[in-house]
Amino acid sequence: MTDAAVVTKVDSRGTACPGPITDLAMAYRRSKVGDTIEIWATDPGFKPDVQAWAAKTGNPIISLEEGPEKITAVIRVVRR
Amino acid sequence: MSRILILGGGSAGTILANQLGGRRDSVTLLTASMEHLFQPALLYIALTGANANVVRDERRLVLRSVKLVQERVTKVDLNQKLVEGSSGERYTYDRLVLATGVRTDPEQIPGLPAVYREFGNYHSGIALAQRLWSALRNFDGGTIALGQSTPICVCPPSPVEGILLLDRLLRRRGLRHRTRLVLFTPYPRAYPAQGINSVIEPLLKERGIEVMTFFDLDRIDTETKVIHSIEGDEITYDLPIIIPPFFGPDINFEPSEVADPSGFLLTDRETLRVKGFDSVYAIGDASSLPTSKAGVGAHLEAKVVARALRGDRAIFNGRTNCPMDLGDGRGTFVIGSYRTPVVPYRPSRLNLLMKHAMARMYWASLRGTLEPIFDLYFWLTTPERLSRRRVSKGA
């Protein structure tokens, strides 16, 4: 029997140093293949960071939206 | 009279106890050890062979009006307002402050305990720092790989400081030309906050230090001497310097939901109250606050909670002020807040002098006697002020 896939929501809004990429990396460490990570951030630098992270790790970004109050990235974990 | 119980005799707990001591409230500080270590000194013990006196007796650091008890806390029941220690003693409180710091757990990374037995590290006490210095003294060239086990790192500048001090050491010993220095990091860049990374990255490049980004440590094979990442990358090493994985305190909390999956206490980022409990606060490394785990944060958070416990309105703004030794006689600071991202801060000799001066002032700063100086410094260097100055100079 395998564990059910989970959706992890991470609120990284207003994160100061070292920044929201820390929260994403930590959520990735705890994840398993099939999981989804949804992360909220306000740091404008998060958008290019999450894109670079997805390209490097090979985990696709399902959606990346920049709203007036937050950036929301949804990532599917397909490899690790 | 209100009974205030503080758990943890590190920087945060000691500063808070001294700020509250002598007032009408009863203040009790529980500490697992009476040996108070100045943790930033481990960097210099491990990478320069420094032999400074870096431990003091907690009894000499805390005001007499504070009741200081040596006790290892095993259980905290927030619903019952009850704390239990390994001695079997029970403590009750009206208001509680958790300043219990972090613990390291090398067992979480396959191969890491064996690495520490042979090479030590510079984040886990004096003995392991001295072991690393000893390994470096015997090093005769090859690859040194330095990086963190997980994205959570106590003292975030310490990986960069470590690799820059190594570079200096190896140049002085005439070994740099036959040593490959690799800094690996789970982040997209050498330093996660872009503001200060723009200062750091050119220095690393200039000194021939390789940076492997998005390298999330998975395991270390000590037979083949290879470090593997979750992302599938590898580094073959001759000498590994690995920053340990950090976790929240090894305490049984009731309810357990007050801690995140790594054991850090879920804490309101401004009031510093533990979520769901108005009379409980978390300060220093034990909290899940979205800011650096560093001594300056512990200091500023202790001041905020001291004001809150006196009945004043107090808000923590996420201020960081981490000094960084750049290994070339200069230093910089990592300065930011919740509202203002980390600003690029020009390296200078004065900054390094200030880092060393702050280290010398550490013991006095615990007593609170230097607060006017710190208050002035923090006011002059608010990230907002530095940002405005940078914009007005057209930087």
Tab-separated table of C-alpha atoms in Angstrom:
chain	number	residue	atom	x	y	z
A	1	MET	CA	0.000	0.000	0.000
A	2	THR	CA	1.312	3.474	-0.825
A	3	ASP	CA	0.578	6.706	0.998
A	4	ALA	CA	-2.078	8.913	-0.584
A	5	ALA	CA	-0.891	11.987	-2.500
A	6	VAL	CA	-1.255	15.165	-0.494
A	7	VAL	CA	-1.667	18.841	-1.295
A	8	THR	CA	0.672	20.947	0.823
A	9	LYS	CA	-0.213	24.622	1.156
A	10	VAL	CA	2.604	26.946	2.172
A	11	ASP	CA	1.962	30.557	3.135
A	12	SER	CA	5.234	32.354	2.543
A	13	ARG	CA	3.807	35.851	2.272
A	14	GLY	CA	5.916	38.533	3.889
A	15	THR	CA	8.812	36.181	4.336
A	16	ALA	CA	11.972	38.070	5.147
A	17	CYS	CA	15.488	36.709	4.765
A	18	PRO	CA	16.223	33.989	3.651
A	19	GLY	CA	12.995	34.117	1.643
A	20	PRO	CA	10.119	32.032	0.280
A	21	ILE	CA	12.390	29.721	-1.723
A	22	THR	CA	13.376	28.245	1.666
A	23	ASP	CA	9.770	27.252	2.302
A	24	LEU	CA	9.452	25.695	-1.151
A	25	ALA	CA	12.682	23.729	-0.732
A	26	MET	CA	11.536	22.523	2.687
A	27	ALA	CA	8.118	21.465	1.366
A	28	TYR	CA	9.882	19.618	-1.476
A	29	ARG	CA	12.069	17.708	1.005
A	30	ARG	CA	8.945	16.524	2.828
A	31	SER	CA	7.010	15.664	-0.337
A	32	LYS	CA	6.727	12.467	-2.325
A	33	VAL	CA	5.990	11.823	-5.987
A	34	GLY	CA	2.334	12.602	-6.759
A	35	ASP	CA	2.029	15.379	-4.163
A	36	THR	CA	1.100	18.965	-4.989
A	37	ILE	CA	2.692	22.012	-3.390
A	38	GLU	CA	0.815	25.328	-3.422
A	39	ILE	CA	2.890	28.235	-2.243
A	40	TRP	CA	1.909	31.865	-1.675
A	41	ALA	CA	4.532	34.598	-1.685
A	42	THR	CA	4.799	38.376	-1.850
A	43	ASP	CA	8.509	38.629	-2.651
A	44	PRO	CA	8.682	39.683	-6.350
A	45	GLY	CA	11.873	37.644	-6.712
A	46	PHE	CA	9.928	34.474	-6.026
A	47	LYS	CA	8.528	34.214	-9.559
A	48	PRO	CA	11.868	33.738	-11.376
A	49	ASP	CA	13.117	31.599	-8.483
A	50	VAL	CA	10.244	29.143	-8.641
A	51	GLN	CA	10.592	28.932	-12.431
A	52	ALA	CA	14.303	28.178	-12.137
A	53	TRP	CA	13.605	25.649	-9.365
A	54	ALA	CA	11.013	23.842	-11.495
A	55	ALA	CA	13.353	23.759	-14.503
A	56	LYS	CA	16.165	22.333	-12.379
A	57	THR	CA	14.191	19.733	-10.470
A	58	GLY	CA	11.933	18.708	-13.376
A	59	ASN	CA	8.767	19.233	-11.357
A	60	PRO	CA	6.173	21.115	-13.452
A	61	ILE	CA	4.469	24.329	-12.402
A	62	ILE	CA	0.741	23.708	-12.838
A	63	SER	CA	-0.070	27.378	-12.429
A	64	LEU	CA	1.753	30.588	-11.576
A	65	GLU	CA	-0.459	33.591	-10.931
A	66	GLU	CA	0.549	37.081	-9.897
A	67	GLY	CA	-2.324	38.839	-8.158
A	68	PRO	CA	-2.443	42.242	-6.456
A	69	GLU	CA	-1.724	40.731	-3.038
A	70	LYS	CA	0.252	37.595	-3.699
A	71	ILE	CA	2.007	35.314	-6.142
A	72	THR	CA	0.552	31.804	-6.150
A	73	ALA	CA	2.521	28.884	-7.556
A	74	VAL	CA	1.147	25.353	-7.768
A	75	ILE	CA	3.700	22.610	-8.378
A	76	ARG	CA	3.212	18.924	-9.006
A	77	VAL	CA	5.957	16.710	-7.600
A	78	VAL	CA	6.777	14.173	-10.308
A	79	ARG	CA	10.374	13.404	-9.398
A	80	ARG	CA	12.736	13.613	-6.497
B	1	MET	CA	2.079	39.288	40.889
B	2	SER	CA	2.307	37.437	37.577
B	3	ARG	CA	4.422	34.283	37.285
B	4	ILE	CA	6.530	34.365	34.112
B	5	LEU	CA	8.275	31.161	33.127
B	6	ILE	CA	11.004	31.260	30.451
B	7	LEU	CA	12.263	28.018	28.933
B	8	GLY	CA	15.775	28.148	27.510
B	9	GLY	CA	18.942	29.875	28.704
B	10	GLY	CA	20.432	30.824	25.326
B	11	SER	CA	20.633	34.386	24.014
B	12	ALA	CA	16.886	34.951	23.726
B	13	GLY	CA	15.921	33.494	27.117
B	14	THR	CA	18.780	35.170	28.985
B	15	ILE	CA	18.171	38.616	27.473
B	16	LEU	CA	14.462	38.372	28.204
B	17	ALA	CA	14.978	37.180	31.785
B	18	ASN	CA	17.312	40.102	32.459
B	19	GLN	CA	14.939	42.614	30.868
B	20	LEU	CA	12.124	41.373	33.105
B	21	GLY	CA	14.118	40.679	36.262
B	22	GLY	CA	13.852	43.174	39.069
B	23	ARG	CA	10.273	44.066	38.229
B	24	ARG	CA	7.238	43.148	40.270
B	25	ASP	CA	6.627	39.912	38.375
B	26	SER	CA	8.239	36.657	39.433
B	27	VAL	CA	10.573	35.439	36.686
B	28	THR	CA	11.843	31.863	36.492
B	29	LEU	CA	14.324	30.748	33.829
B	30	LEU	CA	14.800	27.034	33.164
B	31	THR	CA	17.972	26.096	31.318
B	32	ALA	CA	19.176	22.653	30.287
B	33	SER	CA	22.796	23.641	30.878
B	34	MET	CA	24.578	26.232	32.993
B	35	GLU	CA	27.245	26.484	30.276
B	36	HIS	CA	26.334	29.369	27.987
B	37	LEU	CA	28.116	29.104	24.625
B	38	PHE	CA	28.731	32.053	22.320
B	39	GLN	CA	27.779	30.085	19.226
B	40	PRO	CA	29.166	32.375	16.476
B	41	ALA	CA	32.666	31.650	17.807
B	42	LEU	CA	32.464	28.074	16.482
B	43	LEU	CA	33.113	29.392	12.962
B	44	TYR	CA	36.460	30.787	14.059
B	45	ILE	CA	37.408	27.777	16.191
B	46	ALA	CA	36.804	25.455	13.222
B	47	LEU	CA	38.212	27.557	10.395
B	48	THR	CA	40.952	29.657	11.981
B	49	GLY	CA	41.938	27.584	15.010
B	50	ALA	CA	40.812	30.356	17.378
B	51	ASN	CA	41.032	29.424	21.014
B	52	ALA	CA	38.956	32.115	22.680
B	53	ASN	CA	37.070	31.748	25.927
B	54	VAL	CA	33.575	31.259	24.500
B	55	VAL	CA	31.682	29.664	27.386
B	56	ARG	CA	30.471	31.371	30.540
B	57	ASP	CA	28.502	30.221	33.534
B	58	GLU	CA	24.831	31.144	33.105
B	59	ARG	CA	24.645	31.935	36.839
B	60	ARG	CA	26.972	34.889	36.236
B	61	LEU	CA	24.945	36.154	33.297
B	62	VAL	CA	21.498	36.340	34.875
B	63	LEU	CA	20.299	38.959	37.353
B	64	ARG	CA	19.902	37.765	40.936
B	65	SER	CA	16.227	38.654	40.902
B	66	VAL	CA	15.628	35.913	38.299
B	67	LYS	CA	15.086	32.411	39.641
B	68	LEU	CA	17.463	30.294	37.559
B	69	VAL	CA	16.946	26.513	37.549
B	70	GLN	CA	18.927	23.847	35.707
B	71	GLU	CA	16.240	21.680	34.178
B	72	ARG	CA	15.793	19.817	30.907
B	73	VAL	CA	12.175	20.365	29.886
B	74	THR	CA	10.457	17.240	28.585
B	75	LYS	CA	6.799	18.235	28.371
B	76	VAL	CA	4.838	21.460	27.982
B	77	ASP	CA	1.079	21.254	28.388
B	78	LEU	CA	-0.258	24.569	27.165
B	79	ASN	CA	-3.856	23.710	27.992
B	80	GLN	CA	-3.037	22.907	31.629
B	81	LYS	CA	-0.311	25.615	31.881
B	82	LEU	CA	2.072	22.979	33.135
B	83	VAL	CA	5.755	22.286	32.355
B	84	GLU	CA	7.545	19.080	33.286
B	85	GLY	CA	11.281	18.560	33.573
B	86	SER	CA	13.520	15.504	33.418
B	87	SER	CA	14.079	15.855	37.189
B	88	GLY	CA	10.391	15.043	37.713
B	89	GLU	CA	9.719	18.587	38.889
B	90	ARG	CA	6.590	20.381	37.620
B	91	TYR	CA	6.290	24.106	36.989
B	92	THR	CA	3.181	26.227	36.580
B	93	TYR	CA	2.948	29.704	35.116
B	94	ASP	CA	0.701	32.580	34.214
B	95	ARG	CA	2.705	33.486	31.135
B	96	LEU	CA	5.184	31.311	29.302
B	97	VAL	CA	8.022	32.118	26.895
B	98	LEU	CA	9.553	29.335	24.814
B	99	ALA	CA	13.167	30.143	23.978
B	100	THR	CA	14.286	26.557	23.647
B	101	GLY	CA	16.434	26.959	20.535
B	102	VAL	CA	17.118	24.247	17.995
B	103	ARG	CA	18.490	20.742	18.101
B	104	THR	CA	20.556	19.055	15.432
B	105	ASP	CA	19.833	15.526	14.268
B	106	PRO	CA	22.549	14.157	11.954
B	107	GLU	CA	20.840	10.752	11.905
B	108	GLN	CA	18.284	12.221	9.490
B	109	ILE	CA	20.878	12.280	6.690
B	110	PRO	CA	22.414	8.908	5.767
B	111	GLY	CA	26.185	9.092	6.113
B	112	LEU	CA	26.229	12.329	8.113
B	113	PRO	CA	27.017	10.815	11.549
B	114	ALA	CA	30.088	9.110	10.028
B	115	VAL	CA	31.162	12.397	8.415
B	116	TYR	CA	30.939	14.154	11.783
B	117	ARG	CA	32.916	11.430	13.536
B	118	GLU	CA	35.774	11.984	11.110
B	119	PHE	CA	35.565	15.660	10.155
B	120	GLY	CA	33.363	17.465	12.720
B	121	ASN	CA	31.422	20.619	11.805
B	122	TYR	CA	31.069	24.223	12.952
B	123	HIS	CA	27.467	24.313	14.188
B	124	SER	CA	27.348	21.710	16.972
B	125	GLY	CA	29.596	22.654	19.845
B	126	ILE	CA	33.258	23.190	20.588
B	127	ALA	CA	34.473	19.569	20.329
B	128	LEU	CA	33.191	19.117	16.772
B	129	ALA	CA	34.494	22.548	15.750
B	130	GLN	CA	37.952	21.572	17.020
B	131	ARG	CA	37.683	18.287	15.126
B	132	LEU	CA	37.076	20.190	11.912
B	133	TRP	CA	40.082	22.419	12.575
B	134	SER	CA	42.164	19.307	13.130
B	135	ALA	CA	40.931	17.798	9.821
B	136	LEU	CA	41.802	21.033	8.026
B	137	ARG	CA	45.296	21.066	9.503
B	138	ASN	CA	45.870	17.607	8.031
B	139	PHE	CA	44.353	18.534	4.660
B	140	ASP	CA	46.847	18.597	1.821
B	141	GLY	CA	44.755	19.440	-1.257
B	142	GLY	CA	41.762	17.978	-3.074
B	143	THR	CA	38.084	18.898	-3.012
B	144	ILE	CA	36.396	20.541	-0.046
B	145	ALA	CA	32.596	20.560	-0.344
B	146	LEU	CA	30.721	22.817	2.072
B	147	GLY	CA	26.962	23.191	2.350
B	148	GLN	CA	23.853	22.807	4.436
B	149	SER	CA	21.838	19.651	5.063
B	150	THR	CA	18.420	21.255	4.724
B	151	PRO	CA	17.075	24.671	3.691
B	152	ILE	CA	16.793	25.654	7.368
B	153	CYS	CA	20.134	26.992	8.549
B	154	VAL	CA	20.934	28.626	11.860
B	155	CYS	CA	22.951	31.737	10.987
B	156	PRO	CA	22.200	31.860	7.231
B	157	PRO	CA	25.452	33.712	6.383
B	158	SER	CA	27.554	30.932	7.899
B	159	PRO	CA	27.892	28.742	4.761
B	160	VAL	CA	29.248	31.685	2.726
B	161	GLU	CA	31.439	32.843	5.604
B	162	GLY	CA	32.751	29.311	5.966
B	163	ILE	CA	33.787	28.931	2.330
B	164	LEU	CA	35.385	32.414	2.227
B	165	LEU	CA	37.382	31.754	5.403
B	166	LEU	CA	38.471	28.409	3.943
B	167	ASP	CA	39.676	30.177	0.822
B	168	ARG	CA	41.753	32.514	2.976
B	169	LEU	CA	43.156	29.673	5.058
B	170	LEU	CA	44.179	27.654	2.013
B	171	ARG	CA	45.809	30.654	0.336
B	172	ARG	CA	47.826	31.358	3.460
B	173	ARG	CA	48.943	27.735	3.597
B	174	GLY	CA	49.838	27.655	-0.113
B	175	LEU	CA	47.220	24.981	-0.835
B	176	ARG	CA	44.619	26.960	-2.728
B	177	HIS	CA	45.983	26.152	-6.185
B	178	ARG	CA	45.488	22.451	-5.559
B	179	THR	CA	42.146	22.678	-3.809
B	180	ARG	CA	38.730	22.756	-5.435
B	181	LEU	CA	36.293	24.638	-3.198
B	182	VAL	CA	32.606	23.863	-3.752
B	183	LEU	CA	29.724	25.594	-1.994
B	184	PHE	CA	26.506	23.636	-2.437
B	185	THR	CA	23.134	25.105	-1.580
B	186	PRO	CA	19.449	24.206	-1.969
B	187	TYR	CA	18.797	27.781	-3.103
B	188	PRO	CA	18.900	29.275	-6.624
B	189	ARG	CA	21.975	31.325	-5.700
B	190	ALA	CA	24.864	31.366	-3.234
B	191	TYR	CA	22.926	33.477	-0.733
B	192	PRO	CA	19.153	33.062	-0.814
B	193	ALA	CA	18.276	36.752	-0.446
B	194	GLN	CA	19.042	38.422	-3.778
B	195	GLY	CA	19.988	41.798	-2.239
B	196	ILE	CA	23.095	40.517	-0.516
B	197	ASN	CA	23.748	37.796	-3.086
B	198	SER	CA	24.536	40.571	-5.560
B	199	VAL	CA	27.397	41.533	-3.212
B	200	ILE	CA	28.545	37.971	-2.465
B	201	GLU	CA	28.473	36.273	-5.846
B	202	PRO	CA	31.192	38.399	-7.509
B	203	LEU	CA	33.489	37.700	-4.531
B	204	LEU	CA	32.979	33.945	-4.835
B	205	LYS	CA	33.681	34.113	-8.560
B	206	GLU	CA	36.784	36.239	-8.040
B	207	ARG	CA	38.161	33.671	-5.594
B	208	GLY	CA	37.468	30.691	-7.815
B	209	ILE	CA	34.828	29.149	-5.564
B	210	GLU	CA	32.320	26.930	-7.371
B	211	VAL	CA	28.671	27.250	-6.400
B	212	MET	CA	26.306	24.337	-6.975
B	213	THR	CA	22.751	25.650	-6.690
B	214	PHE	CA	19.541	23.655	-6.183
B	215	PHE	CA	21.588	21.012	-4.408
B	216	ASP	CA	19.326	19.569	-1.713
B	217	LEU	CA	21.390	17.117	0.309
B	218	ASP	CA	19.969	13.605	0.177
B	219	ARG	CA	22.761	11.299	1.421
B	220	ILE	CA	26.509	10.946	1.777
B	221	ASP	CA	28.271	7.792	0.686
B	222	THR	CA	31.376	7.733	2.860
B	223	GLU	CA	32.815	4.680	1.044
B	224	THR	CA	32.926	6.369	-2.372
B	225	LYS	CA	33.165	9.872	-0.830
B	226	VAL	CA	30.226	11.179	-2.829
B	227	ILE	CA	27.535	13.628	-1.681
B	228	HIS	CA	24.211	13.050	-3.477
B	229	SER	CA	21.383	15.571	-3.860
B	230	ILE	CA	17.643	14.920	-4.107
B	231	GLU	CA	17.843	16.553	-7.555
B	232	GLY	CA	20.259	13.842	-8.720
B	233	ASP	CA	23.560	15.779	-8.652
B	234	GLU	CA	26.774	14.535	-7.042
B	235	ILE	CA	29.959	15.964	-5.564
B	236	THR	CA	33.017	13.823	-4.900
B	237	TYR	CA	34.875	15.123	-1.871
B	238	ASP	CA	38.105	14.742	0.022
B	239	LEU	CA	36.897	16.833	2.962
B	240	PRO	CA	33.167	17.447	3.523
B	241	ILE	CA	31.947	20.294	5.734
B	242	ILE	CA	28.241	19.769	6.254
B	243	ILE	CA	25.976	22.052	8.253
B	244	PRO	CA	23.608	19.814	10.246
B	245	PRO	CA	19.848	19.538	9.822
B	246	PHE	CA	18.086	21.676	12.418
B	247	PHE	CA	14.833	20.861	14.169
B	248	GLY	CA	12.655	22.369	16.853
B	249	PRO	CA	13.125	21.453	20.514
B	250	ASP	CA	12.818	17.839	21.629
B	251	ILE	CA	9.836	18.584	23.869
B	252	ASN	CA	6.470	16.878	24.006
B	253	PHE	CA	3.971	19.698	23.402
B	254	GLU	CA	0.312	19.471	24.256
B	255	PRO	CA	-1.386	20.170	21.896
B	256	SER	CA	1.136	18.911	19.358
B	257	GLU	CA	-0.378	21.161	16.670
B	258	VAL	CA	1.569	24.152	18.037
B	259	ALA	CA	4.668	22.877	16.213
B	260	ASP	CA	5.286	22.571	12.451
B	261	PRO	CA	6.553	19.310	10.863
B	262	SER	CA	10.153	20.224	11.804
B	263	GLY	CA	9.178	20.910	15.406
B	264	PHE	CA	9.368	24.709	15.215
B	265	LEU	CA	6.679	26.533	17.141
B	266	LEU	CA	3.975	28.163	15.051
B	267	THR	CA	4.331	31.762	16.072
B	268	ASP	CA	2.556	34.950	15.071
B	269	ARG	CA	5.180	36.865	13.139
B	270	GLU	CA	4.382	40.211	14.753
B	271	THR	CA	3.102	39.545	18.276
B	272	LEU	CA	5.355	36.469	18.743
B	273	ARG	CA	2.493	34.657	20.447
B	274	VAL	CA	2.270	30.928	19.867
B	275	LYS	CA	-0.750	30.365	17.660
B	276	GLY	CA	-3.868	29.754	19.731
B	277	PHE	CA	-2.351	30.745	23.091
B	278	ASP	CA	-2.419	34.408	24.102
B	279	SER	CA	-0.234	33.942	27.172
B	280	VAL	CA	2.503	31.928	25.418
B	281	TYR	CA	5.315	33.395	23.307
B	282	ALA	CA	8.122	31.867	21.251
B	283	ILE	CA	11.403	33.695	20.573
B	284	GLY	CA	14.766	32.880	19.039
B	285	ASP	CA	15.524	29.817	16.951
B	286	ALA	CA	12.654	27.752	18.416
B	287	SER	CA	10.001	29.660	16.479
B	288	SER	CA	8.786	29.175	12.920
B	289	LEU	CA	9.108	32.900	12.175
B	290	PRO	CA	9.814	33.650	8.510
B	291	THR	CA	13.106	35.360	9.267
B	292	SER	CA	16.716	34.364	9.931
B	293	LYS	CA	17.553	32.115	12.851
B	294	ALA	CA	20.289	34.295	14.291
B	295	GLY	CA	21.388	36.009	17.486
B	296	VAL	CA	20.192	39.452	16.431
B	297	GLY	CA	16.683	38.138	15.818
B	298	ALA	CA	16.705	36.443	19.224
B	299	HIS	CA	17.783	39.728	20.831
B	300	LEU	CA	15.133	41.850	19.112
B	301	GLU	CA	12.382	39.294	19.698
B	302	ALA	CA	13.266	39.154	23.410
B	303	LYS	CA	12.890	42.930	23.586
B	304	VAL	CA	9.478	42.785	21.899
B	305	VAL	CA	8.210	40.128	24.310
B	306	ALA	CA	9.637	42.007	27.308
B	307	ARG	CA	7.565	45.041	26.286
B	308	ALA	CA	4.473	42.905	25.662
B	309	LEU	CA	4.779	41.281	29.085
B	310	ARG	CA	4.986	44.731	30.663
B	311	GLY	CA	1.663	45.524	29.041
B	312	ASP	CA	2.994	47.723	26.232
B	313	ARG	CA	2.057	47.319	22.592
B	314	ALA	CA	5.002	45.697	20.832
B	315	ILE	CA	5.403	44.352	17.320
B	316	PHE	CA	8.324	42.449	15.775
B	317	ASN	CA	9.124	43.737	12.284
B	318	GLY	CA	11.268	40.807	11.119
B	319	ARG	CA	14.509	42.787	11.281
B	320	THR	CA	17.695	40.922	10.390
B	321	ASN	CA	21.194	42.257	10.944
B	322	CYS	CA	23.509	39.317	10.371
B	323	PRO	CA	27.201	40.196	10.109
B	324	MET	CA	29.250	38.364	7.507
B	325	ASP	CA	33.049	37.974	7.455
B	326	LEU	CA	34.157	38.031	3.817
B	327	GLY	CA	37.571	36.537	4.523
B	328	ASP	CA	39.504	39.474	3.039
B	329	GLY	CA	39.534	41.808	6.012
B	330	ARG	CA	36.120	43.181	5.104
B	331	GLY	CA	32.622	42.428	6.245
B	332	THR	CA	29.031	43.116	5.307
B	333	PHE	CA	25.641	42.821	6.959
B	334	VAL	CA	22.466	41.043	5.903
B	335	ILE	CA	19.862	43.694	6.711
B	336	GLY	CA	16.181	43.370	5.904
B	337	SER	CA	12.736	43.132	7.489
B	338	TYR	CA	9.309	41.740	6.718
B	339	ARG	CA	8.516	44.941	4.836
B	340	THR	CA	11.828	45.595	3.110
B	341	PRO	CA	13.785	42.861	1.299
B	342	VAL	CA	17.454	42.435	2.188
B	343	VAL	CA	19.424	45.420	0.937
B	344	PRO	CA	22.797	45.229	-0.834
B	345	TYR	CA	25.279	46.387	1.825
B	346	ARG	CA	28.708	47.503	0.684
B	347	PRO	CA	31.582	45.466	2.159
B	348	SER	CA	34.061	47.402	4.264
B	349	ARG	CA	36.753	46.974	6.904
B	350	LEU	CA	34.582	48.930	9.308
B	351	ASN	CA	31.811	46.333	8.947
B	352	LEU	CA	34.195	43.547	9.945
B	353	LEU	CA	35.417	45.592	12.918
B	354	MET	CA	31.780	46.034	13.917
B	355	LYS	CA	31.169	42.293	13.669
B	356	HIS	CA	34.085	41.610	16.006
B	357	ALA	CA	33.066	44.478	18.312
B	358	MET	CA	29.548	43.046	18.578
B	359	ALA	CA	31.040	39.658	19.456
B	360	ARG	CA	33.092	41.279	22.226
B	361	MET	CA	29.965	43.001	23.534
B	362	TYR	CA	27.957	39.771	23.559
B	363	TRP	CA	28.217	38.979	27.271
B	364	ALA	CA	27.390	42.550	28.277
B	365	SER	CA	24.511	42.620	25.796
B	366	LEU	CA	22.874	39.708	27.617
B	367	ARG	CA	22.622	41.874	30.744
B	368	GLY	CA	20.888	44.633	28.816
B	369	THR	CA	23.390	47.332	29.760
B	370	LEU	CA	24.182	48.186	26.140
B	371	GLU	CA	20.609	48.610	24.945
B	372	PRO	CA	20.895	52.368	24.214
B	373	ILE	CA	23.843	51.674	21.879
B	374	PHE	CA	21.995	48.857	20.100
B	375	ASP	CA	18.822	50.923	19.840
B	376	LEU	CA	20.755	53.734	18.144
B	377	TYR	CA	22.539	51.320	15.810
B	378	PHE	CA	19.309	49.585	14.769
B	379	TRP	CA	17.636	52.944	14.224
B	380	LEU	CA	20.480	54.202	12.018
B	381	THR	CA	20.523	51.021	9.963
B	382	THR	CA	16.838	50.275	9.367
B	383	PRO	CA	16.499	48.561	6.002
B	384	GLU	CA	14.026	51.232	4.916
B	385	ARG	CA	16.591	53.966	5.631
B	386	LEU	CA	19.349	52.024	3.826
B	387	SER	CA	17.071	51.431	0.844
B	388	ARG	CA	16.221	55.133	0.587
B	389	ARG	CA	19.902	56.071	0.827
B	390	ARG	CA	20.706	53.620	-1.949
B	391	VAL	CA	17.968	55.006	-4.177
B	392	SER	CA	19.000	58.620	-3.543
B	393	LYS	CA	22.601	57.736	-4.503
B	394	GLY	CA	21.302	56.175	-7.696
B	395	ALA	CA	22.804	52.804	-6.824
